[in-house]
Short mmCIF file of C-alpha atoms and ligand atoms in Angstrom, two decimals:
data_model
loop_
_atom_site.label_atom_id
_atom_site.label_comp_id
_atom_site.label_asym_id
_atom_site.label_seq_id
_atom_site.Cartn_x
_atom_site.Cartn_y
_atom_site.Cartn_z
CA UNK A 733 15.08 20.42 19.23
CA UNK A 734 14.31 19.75 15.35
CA UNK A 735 14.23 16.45 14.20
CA UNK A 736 15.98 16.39 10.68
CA UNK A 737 14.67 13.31 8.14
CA UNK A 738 15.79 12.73 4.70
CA UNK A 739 13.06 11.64 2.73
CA UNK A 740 13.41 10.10 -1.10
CA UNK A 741 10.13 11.31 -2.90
CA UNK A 742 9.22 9.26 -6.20
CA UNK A 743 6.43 11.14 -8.25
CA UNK A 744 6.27 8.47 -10.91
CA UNK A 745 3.65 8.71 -13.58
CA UNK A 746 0.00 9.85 -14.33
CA UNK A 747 -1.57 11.85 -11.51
CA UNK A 748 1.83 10.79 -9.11
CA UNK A 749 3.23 14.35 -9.39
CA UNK A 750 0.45 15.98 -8.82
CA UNK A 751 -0.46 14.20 -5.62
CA UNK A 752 3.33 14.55 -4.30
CA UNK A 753 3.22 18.51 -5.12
CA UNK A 754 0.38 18.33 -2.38
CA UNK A 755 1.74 15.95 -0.27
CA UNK A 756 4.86 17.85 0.18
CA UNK A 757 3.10 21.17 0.86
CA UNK A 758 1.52 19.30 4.19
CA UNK A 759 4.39 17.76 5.15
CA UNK A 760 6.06 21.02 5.12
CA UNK A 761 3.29 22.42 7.16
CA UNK A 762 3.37 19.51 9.58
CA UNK A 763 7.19 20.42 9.70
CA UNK A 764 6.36 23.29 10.98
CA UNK A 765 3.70 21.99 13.40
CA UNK A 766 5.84 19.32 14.96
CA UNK A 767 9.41 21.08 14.29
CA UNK A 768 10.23 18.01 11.91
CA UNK A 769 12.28 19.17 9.50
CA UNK A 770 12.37 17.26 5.64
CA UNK A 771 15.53 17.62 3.66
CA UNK A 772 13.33 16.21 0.08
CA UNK A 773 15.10 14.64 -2.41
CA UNK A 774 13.50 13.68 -5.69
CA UNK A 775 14.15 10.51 -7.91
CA UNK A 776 13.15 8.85 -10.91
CA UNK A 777 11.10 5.96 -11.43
CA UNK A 778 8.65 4.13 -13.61
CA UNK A 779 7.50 5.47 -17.30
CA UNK A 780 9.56 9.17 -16.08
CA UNK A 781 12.82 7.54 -15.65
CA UNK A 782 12.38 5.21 -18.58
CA UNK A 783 11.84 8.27 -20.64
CA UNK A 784 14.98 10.06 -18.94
CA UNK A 785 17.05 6.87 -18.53
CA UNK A 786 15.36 4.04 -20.90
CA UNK A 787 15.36 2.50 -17.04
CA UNK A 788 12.30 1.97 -14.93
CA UNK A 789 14.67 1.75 -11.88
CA UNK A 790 17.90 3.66 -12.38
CA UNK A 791 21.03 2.66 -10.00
CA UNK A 792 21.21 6.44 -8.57
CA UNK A 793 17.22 6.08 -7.25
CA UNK A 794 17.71 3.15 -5.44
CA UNK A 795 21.25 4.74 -3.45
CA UNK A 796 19.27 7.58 -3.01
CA UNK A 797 16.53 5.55 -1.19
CA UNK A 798 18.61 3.19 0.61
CA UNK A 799 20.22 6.73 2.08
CA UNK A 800 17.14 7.98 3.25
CA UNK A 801 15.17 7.91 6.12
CA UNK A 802 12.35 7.17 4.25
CA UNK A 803 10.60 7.23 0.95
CA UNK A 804 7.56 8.81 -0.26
CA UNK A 805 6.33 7.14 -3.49
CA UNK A 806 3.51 8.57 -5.86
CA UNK A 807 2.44 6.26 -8.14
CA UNK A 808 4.18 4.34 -11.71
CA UNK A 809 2.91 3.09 -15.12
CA UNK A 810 0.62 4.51 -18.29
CA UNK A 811 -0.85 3.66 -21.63
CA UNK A 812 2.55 5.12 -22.89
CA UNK A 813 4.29 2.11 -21.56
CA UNK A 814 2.41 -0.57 -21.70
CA UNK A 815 3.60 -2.30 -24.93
CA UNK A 816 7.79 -2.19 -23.84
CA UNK A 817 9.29 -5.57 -23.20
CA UNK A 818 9.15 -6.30 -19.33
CA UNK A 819 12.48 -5.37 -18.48
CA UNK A 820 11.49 -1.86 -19.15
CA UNK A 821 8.12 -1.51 -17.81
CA UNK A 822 7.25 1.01 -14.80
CA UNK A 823 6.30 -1.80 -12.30
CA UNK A 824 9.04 -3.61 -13.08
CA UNK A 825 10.88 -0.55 -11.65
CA UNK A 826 8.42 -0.80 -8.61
CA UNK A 827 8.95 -4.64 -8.26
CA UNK A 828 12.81 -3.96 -8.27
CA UNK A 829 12.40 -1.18 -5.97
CA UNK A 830 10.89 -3.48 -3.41
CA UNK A 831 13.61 -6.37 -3.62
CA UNK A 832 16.03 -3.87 -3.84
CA UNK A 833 15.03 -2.32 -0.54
CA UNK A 834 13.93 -5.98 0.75
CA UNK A 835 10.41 -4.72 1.32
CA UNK A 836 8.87 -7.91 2.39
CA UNK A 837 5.74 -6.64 4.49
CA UNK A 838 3.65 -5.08 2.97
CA UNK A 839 0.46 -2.89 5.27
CA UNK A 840 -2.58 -2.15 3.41
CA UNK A 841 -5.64 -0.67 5.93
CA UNK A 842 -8.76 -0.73 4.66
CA UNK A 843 -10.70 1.58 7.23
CA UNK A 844 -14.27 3.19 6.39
CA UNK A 845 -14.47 6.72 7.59
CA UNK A 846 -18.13 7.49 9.22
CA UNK A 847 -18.17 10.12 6.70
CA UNK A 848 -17.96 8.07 3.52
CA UNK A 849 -20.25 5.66 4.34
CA UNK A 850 -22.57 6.22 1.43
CA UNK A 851 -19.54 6.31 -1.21
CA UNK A 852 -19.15 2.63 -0.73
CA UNK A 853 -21.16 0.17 -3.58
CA UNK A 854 -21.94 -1.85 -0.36
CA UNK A 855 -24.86 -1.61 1.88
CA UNK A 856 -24.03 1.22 5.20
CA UNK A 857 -24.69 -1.73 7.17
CA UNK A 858 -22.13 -4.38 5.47
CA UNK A 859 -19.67 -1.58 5.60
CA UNK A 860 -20.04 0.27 8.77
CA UNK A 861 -17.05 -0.39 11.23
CA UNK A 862 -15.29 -1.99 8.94
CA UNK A 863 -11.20 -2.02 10.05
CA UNK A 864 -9.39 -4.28 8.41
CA UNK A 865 -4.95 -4.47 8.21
CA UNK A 866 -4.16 -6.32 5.14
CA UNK A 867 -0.45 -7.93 5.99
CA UNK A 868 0.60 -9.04 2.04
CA UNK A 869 3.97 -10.78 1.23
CA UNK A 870 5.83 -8.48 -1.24
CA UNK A 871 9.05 -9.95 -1.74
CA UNK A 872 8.66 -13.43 -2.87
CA UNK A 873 5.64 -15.71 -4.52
CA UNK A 874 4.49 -16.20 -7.51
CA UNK A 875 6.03 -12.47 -8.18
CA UNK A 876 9.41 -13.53 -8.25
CA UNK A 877 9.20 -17.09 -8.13
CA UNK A 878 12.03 -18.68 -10.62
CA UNK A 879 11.22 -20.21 -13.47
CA UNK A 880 9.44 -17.60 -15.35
CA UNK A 881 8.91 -15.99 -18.85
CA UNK A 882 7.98 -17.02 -22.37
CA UNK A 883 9.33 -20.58 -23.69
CA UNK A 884 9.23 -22.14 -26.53
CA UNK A 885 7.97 -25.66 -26.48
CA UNK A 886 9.21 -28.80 -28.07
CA UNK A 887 6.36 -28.65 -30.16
CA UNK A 888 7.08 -25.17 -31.21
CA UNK A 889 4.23 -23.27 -28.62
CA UNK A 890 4.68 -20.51 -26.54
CA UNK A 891 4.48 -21.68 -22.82
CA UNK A 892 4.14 -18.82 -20.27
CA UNK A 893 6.08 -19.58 -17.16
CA UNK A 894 5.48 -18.11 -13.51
CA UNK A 895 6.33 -20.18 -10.41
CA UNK A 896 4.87 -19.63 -6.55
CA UNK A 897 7.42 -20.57 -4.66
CA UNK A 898 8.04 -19.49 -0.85
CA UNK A 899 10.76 -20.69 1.62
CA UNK A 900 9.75 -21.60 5.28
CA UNK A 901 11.97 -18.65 6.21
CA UNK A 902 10.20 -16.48 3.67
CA UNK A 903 6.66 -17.83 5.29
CA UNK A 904 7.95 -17.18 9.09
CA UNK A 905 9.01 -13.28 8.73
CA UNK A 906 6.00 -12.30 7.47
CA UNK A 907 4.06 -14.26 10.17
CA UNK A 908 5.70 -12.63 12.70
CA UNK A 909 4.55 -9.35 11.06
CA UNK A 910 0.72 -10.41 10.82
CA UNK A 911 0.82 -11.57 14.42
CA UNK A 912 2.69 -8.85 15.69
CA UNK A 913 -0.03 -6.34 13.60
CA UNK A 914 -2.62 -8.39 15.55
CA UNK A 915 -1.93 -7.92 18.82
CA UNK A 916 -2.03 -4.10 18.55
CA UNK A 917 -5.00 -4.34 16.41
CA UNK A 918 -7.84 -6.78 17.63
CA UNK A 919 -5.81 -9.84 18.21
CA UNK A 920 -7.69 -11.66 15.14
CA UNK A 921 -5.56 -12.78 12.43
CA UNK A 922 -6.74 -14.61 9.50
CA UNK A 923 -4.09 -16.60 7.09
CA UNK A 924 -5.27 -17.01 3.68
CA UNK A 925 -3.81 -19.84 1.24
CA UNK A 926 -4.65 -22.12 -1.31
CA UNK A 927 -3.70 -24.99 0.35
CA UNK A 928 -6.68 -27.14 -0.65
CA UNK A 929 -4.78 -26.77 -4.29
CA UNK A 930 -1.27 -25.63 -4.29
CA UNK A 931 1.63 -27.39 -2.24
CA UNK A 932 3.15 -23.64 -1.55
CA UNK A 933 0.10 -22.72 0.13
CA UNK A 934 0.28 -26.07 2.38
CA UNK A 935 3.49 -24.92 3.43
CA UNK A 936 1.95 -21.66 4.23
CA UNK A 937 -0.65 -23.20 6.13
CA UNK A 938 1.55 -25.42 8.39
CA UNK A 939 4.44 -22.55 9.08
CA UNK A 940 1.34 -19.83 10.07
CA UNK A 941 -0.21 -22.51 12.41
CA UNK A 942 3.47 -23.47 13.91
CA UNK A 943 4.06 -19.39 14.39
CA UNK A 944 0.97 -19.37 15.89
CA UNK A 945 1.92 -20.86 19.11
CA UNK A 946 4.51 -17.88 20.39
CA UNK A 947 1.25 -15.72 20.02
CA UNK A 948 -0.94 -17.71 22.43
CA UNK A 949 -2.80 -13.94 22.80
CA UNK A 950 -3.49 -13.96 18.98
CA UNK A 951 -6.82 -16.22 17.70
CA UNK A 952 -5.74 -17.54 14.50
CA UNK A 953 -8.02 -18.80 11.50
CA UNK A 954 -7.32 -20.11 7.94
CA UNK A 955 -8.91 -19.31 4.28
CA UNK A 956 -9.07 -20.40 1.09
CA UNK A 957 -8.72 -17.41 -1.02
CA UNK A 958 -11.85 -17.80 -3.27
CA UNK A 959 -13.53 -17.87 0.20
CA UNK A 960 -11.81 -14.99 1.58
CA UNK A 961 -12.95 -12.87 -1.61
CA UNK A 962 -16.05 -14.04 -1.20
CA UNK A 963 -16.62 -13.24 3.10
CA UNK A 964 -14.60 -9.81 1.97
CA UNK A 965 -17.41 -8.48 0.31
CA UNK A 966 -19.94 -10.47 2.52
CA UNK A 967 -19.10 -9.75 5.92
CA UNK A 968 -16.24 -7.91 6.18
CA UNK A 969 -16.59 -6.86 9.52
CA UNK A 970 -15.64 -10.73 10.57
CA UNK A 971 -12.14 -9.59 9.45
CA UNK A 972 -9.48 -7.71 11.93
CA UNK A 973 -6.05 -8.71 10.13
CA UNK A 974 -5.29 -10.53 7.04
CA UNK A 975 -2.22 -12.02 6.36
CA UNK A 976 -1.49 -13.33 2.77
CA UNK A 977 1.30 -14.01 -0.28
CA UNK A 978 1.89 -11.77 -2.53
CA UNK A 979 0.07 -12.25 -5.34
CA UNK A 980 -3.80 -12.88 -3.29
CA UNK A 981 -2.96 -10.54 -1.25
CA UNK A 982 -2.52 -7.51 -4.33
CA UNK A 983 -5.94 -8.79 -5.13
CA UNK A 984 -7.33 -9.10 -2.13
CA UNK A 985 -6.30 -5.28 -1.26
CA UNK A 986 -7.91 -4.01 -3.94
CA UNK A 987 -11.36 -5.97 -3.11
CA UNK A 988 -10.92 -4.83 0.79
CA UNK A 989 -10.54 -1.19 -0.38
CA UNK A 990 -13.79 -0.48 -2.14
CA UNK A 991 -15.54 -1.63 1.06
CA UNK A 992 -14.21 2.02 2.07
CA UNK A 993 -16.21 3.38 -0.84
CA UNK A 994 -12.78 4.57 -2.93
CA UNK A 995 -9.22 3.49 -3.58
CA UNK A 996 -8.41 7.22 -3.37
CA UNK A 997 -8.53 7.31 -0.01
CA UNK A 998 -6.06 4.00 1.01
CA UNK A 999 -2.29 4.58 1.84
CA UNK A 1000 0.15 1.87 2.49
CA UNK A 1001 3.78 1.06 3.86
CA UNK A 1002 5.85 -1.11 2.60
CA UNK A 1003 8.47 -2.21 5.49
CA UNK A 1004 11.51 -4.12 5.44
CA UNK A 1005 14.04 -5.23 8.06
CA UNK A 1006 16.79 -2.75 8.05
CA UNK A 1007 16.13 -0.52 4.83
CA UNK A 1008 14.02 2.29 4.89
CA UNK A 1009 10.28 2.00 4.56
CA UNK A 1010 8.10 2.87 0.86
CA UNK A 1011 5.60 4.66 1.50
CA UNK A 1012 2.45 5.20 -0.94
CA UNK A 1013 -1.45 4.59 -2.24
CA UNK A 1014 -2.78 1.51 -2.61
CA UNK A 1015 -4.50 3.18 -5.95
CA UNK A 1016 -2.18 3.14 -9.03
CA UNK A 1017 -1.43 6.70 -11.95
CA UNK A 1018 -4.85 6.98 -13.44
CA UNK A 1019 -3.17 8.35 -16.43
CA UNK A 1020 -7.24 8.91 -17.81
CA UNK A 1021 -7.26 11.87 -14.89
CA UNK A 1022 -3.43 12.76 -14.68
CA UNK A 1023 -2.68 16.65 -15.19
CA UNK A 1024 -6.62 17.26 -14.69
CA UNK A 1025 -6.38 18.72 -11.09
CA UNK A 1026 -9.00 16.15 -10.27
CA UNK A 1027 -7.69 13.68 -8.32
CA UNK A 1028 -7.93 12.74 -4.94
CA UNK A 1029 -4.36 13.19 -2.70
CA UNK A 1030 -6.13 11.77 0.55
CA UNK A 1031 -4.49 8.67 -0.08
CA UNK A 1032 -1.39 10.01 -1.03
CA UNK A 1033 -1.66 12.52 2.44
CA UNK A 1034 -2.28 9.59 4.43
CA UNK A 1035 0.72 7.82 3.11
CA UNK A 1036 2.74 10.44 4.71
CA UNK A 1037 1.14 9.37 8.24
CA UNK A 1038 2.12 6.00 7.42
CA UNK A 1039 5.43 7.50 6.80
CA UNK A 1040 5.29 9.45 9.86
CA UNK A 1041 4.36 6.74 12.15
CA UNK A 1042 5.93 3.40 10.61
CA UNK A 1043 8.67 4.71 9.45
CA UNK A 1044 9.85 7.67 11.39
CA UNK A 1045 8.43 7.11 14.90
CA UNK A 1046 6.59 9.93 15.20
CA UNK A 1047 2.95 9.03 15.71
CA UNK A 1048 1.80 12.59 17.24
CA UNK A 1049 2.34 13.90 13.53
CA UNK A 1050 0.37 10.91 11.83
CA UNK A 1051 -2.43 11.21 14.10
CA UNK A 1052 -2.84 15.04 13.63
CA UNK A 1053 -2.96 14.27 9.59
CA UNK A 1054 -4.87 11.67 9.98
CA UNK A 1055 -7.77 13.88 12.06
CA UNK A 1056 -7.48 16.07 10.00
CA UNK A 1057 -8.44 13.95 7.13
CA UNK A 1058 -11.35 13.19 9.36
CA UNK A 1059 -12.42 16.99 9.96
CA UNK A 1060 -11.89 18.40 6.27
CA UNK A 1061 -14.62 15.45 5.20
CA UNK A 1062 -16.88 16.22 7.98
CA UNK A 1063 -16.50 19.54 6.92
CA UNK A 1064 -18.16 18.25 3.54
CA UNK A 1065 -14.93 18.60 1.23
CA UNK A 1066 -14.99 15.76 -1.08
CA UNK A 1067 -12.98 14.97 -4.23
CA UNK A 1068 -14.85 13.86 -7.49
CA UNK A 1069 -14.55 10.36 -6.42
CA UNK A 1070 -16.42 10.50 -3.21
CA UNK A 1071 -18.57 13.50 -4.42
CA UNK A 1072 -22.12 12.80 -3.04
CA UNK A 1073 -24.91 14.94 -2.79
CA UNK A 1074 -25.19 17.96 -0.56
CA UNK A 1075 -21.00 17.53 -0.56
CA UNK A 1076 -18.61 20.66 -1.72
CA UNK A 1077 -16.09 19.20 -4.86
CA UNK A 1078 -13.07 20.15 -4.88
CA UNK A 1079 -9.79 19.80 -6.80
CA UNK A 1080 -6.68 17.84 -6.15
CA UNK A 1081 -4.53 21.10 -4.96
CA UNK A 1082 -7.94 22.91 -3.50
CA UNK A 1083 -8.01 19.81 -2.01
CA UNK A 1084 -4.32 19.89 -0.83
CA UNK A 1085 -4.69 23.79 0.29
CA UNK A 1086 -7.72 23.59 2.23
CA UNK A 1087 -6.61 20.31 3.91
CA UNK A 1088 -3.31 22.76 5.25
CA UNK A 1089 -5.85 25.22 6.47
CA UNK A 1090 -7.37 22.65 8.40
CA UNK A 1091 -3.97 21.71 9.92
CA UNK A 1092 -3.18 24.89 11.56
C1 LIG B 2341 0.07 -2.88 -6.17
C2 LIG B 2341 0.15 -2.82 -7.66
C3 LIG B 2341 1.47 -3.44 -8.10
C4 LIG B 2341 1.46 -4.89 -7.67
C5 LIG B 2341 1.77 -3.32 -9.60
C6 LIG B 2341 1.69 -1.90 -10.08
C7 LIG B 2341 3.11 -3.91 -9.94
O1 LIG B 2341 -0.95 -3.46 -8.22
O2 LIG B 2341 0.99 -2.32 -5.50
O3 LIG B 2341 -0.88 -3.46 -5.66
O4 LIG B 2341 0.92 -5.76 -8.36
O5 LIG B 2341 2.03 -5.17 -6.61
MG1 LIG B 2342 -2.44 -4.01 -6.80
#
């Protein structure tokens, strides 16, 4: 019988369309494949809907999402934008999309395909085998911590305001998540903090160790996160999963995905208790490249697996994109970003077409 899903798919900004336009053309293949069939429905958000709506999250795109199976996002935010006040800034549309949707685990792999070994900055032998599940906080921290904004002093200064605040509760369900990501992964999870500094992170420290003992299965170790940054581009094979706040955890994604030798190539999933998942790159609009047909939709494409297989139980389909990501670089297709020698360039929708010949 065909399986009907409703997904919500969020272009954004930058090169965000044209990676969706891909995207959508292999889901509709894999439709086909797996007789899944996607009812798409498109939204606003970010610099497109403030243009359209002076909003960066308009009310309508956040019903639509909440009454979808799942959403597929592109990516938000461009020079063009840069200067509003907050309020109407693209990621504010993305922040509110998150705590709208109560997205409070965030999944970031950081996985180095054989084939891209020499596209990493790092030596093939740091980088080699490296498999790494970065479990970040989304919903709370330093992010959305209350008080924050621009004051005016006493004295008459400007005082910049940001507070990292997380509950015990807040701590706990994300835990739960890194454990639970453990035990399917290596059983290695490694907490980091700043609790040799900040009192939030001591709390973080002694909630993650309490958790710890329902997951006798799972060996548990601690971090500071200078230190983590530091063993991330060190050893990084010592790592399995990483559980972290939001805010070290947005850096610390961005440091674990170069090990794979390009941003272009990371998906994520952004999952919450009861509302459907967000799916998208870890890599942001590159509104330098956007409307050049240049960029790479591998991360984008493997978004959709996330998709597939965190949000819509069906792993069979993830797996068969995700192989196939695997055979059309073994093949020696490459995007300008991971262009090496000897390698055939292509461009984001050559890219996108040969990847569905590949599929069937
Ligand atoms: C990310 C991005 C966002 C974040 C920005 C665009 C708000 O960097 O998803 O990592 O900081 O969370
Ligand atoms: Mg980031």
């Amino acid at each position: 019988m065909t399986k009907q899903y409703n997904i919500t798919l969020l272009p954004g900004d930058g090169i965000g369309p044209e990676i969706m336009s891909v995207t959508v053309e292999v889901l509709k293949t894999i439709g086909k494949l797996f007789e899944i069939d996607f009812n798409f429905t498109e939204a606003l958000i970010g610099g497109a809907a403030i243009d359209a709506t002076s909003q960066p999250l308009p009310p309508e795109t956040l019903s639509i999402c909440r009454n979808s199976d799942a959403v597929l996002l592109a990516a938000i935010g461009g020079y063009k934008w840069d200067n509003l006040p907050r309020a109407q800034r693209p990621e504010t549309g993305l922040l509110q999309l998150r705590a709208g949707l109560e997205l409070f685990a965030n999944l970031r792999p950081a996985t180095i395909l054989p084939q891209l070994i020499d596209a990493s900055t790092l030596k093939p032998e740091v980088v080699e085998g490296v498999d790494i599940m970065v479990v970040r906080e989304l919903t709370g921290g330093i992010y959305f911590g209350q008080p924050k904004g621009i004051f005016t002093t006493e004295t008459g200064q400007s005082r910049g305001v940001n507070t990292m605040a997380y509950t015990d509760g807040e701590i706990d369900r994300i835990a739960k998540v890194g454990f639970e990501t453990a035990q399917k992964r290596q059983g290695k999870l490694c907490s980091v903090d700043k609790a040799n500094v900040l009192d939030v992170s001591q709390l973080w420290r002694d909630r993650i160790t309490k958790i710890a003992s329902d997951y006798p299965d799972v060996e548990l170790s601690h971090l500071y996160v200078d230190n983590a940054a530091m063993q991330l581009v060190r050893a990084p094979k010592q790592f399995d999963t990483i559980v972290t706040g939001n805010m070290f955890g947005d850096i610390l994604s961005d440091a674990a995905a170069m090990l794979t030798g390009s941003i272009g190539m990371l998906p994520s999933a952004s999952l919450g208790s009861s509302s459907p998942g967000v799916f998208e790159p870890v890599h942001g609009s590159a509104p330098d490249i956007a409307g050049s047909d240049i960029a790479n939709p591998l991360a984008m494409i493997l978004s959709a697996a996330m998709m597939l297989r965190y949000g819509l139980n069906e792993p069979a389909a993830a797996e068969k994109i995700e192989k196939t990501v695997s055979n059309v670089l073994s093949d020696g297709y490459r995007t300008g970003d991971i262009m090496s020698s000897g390698m055939k360039q292509l461009g984001c929708r050559a890219m996108g077409e040969k990847f569905r010949e590949f599929l069937n």
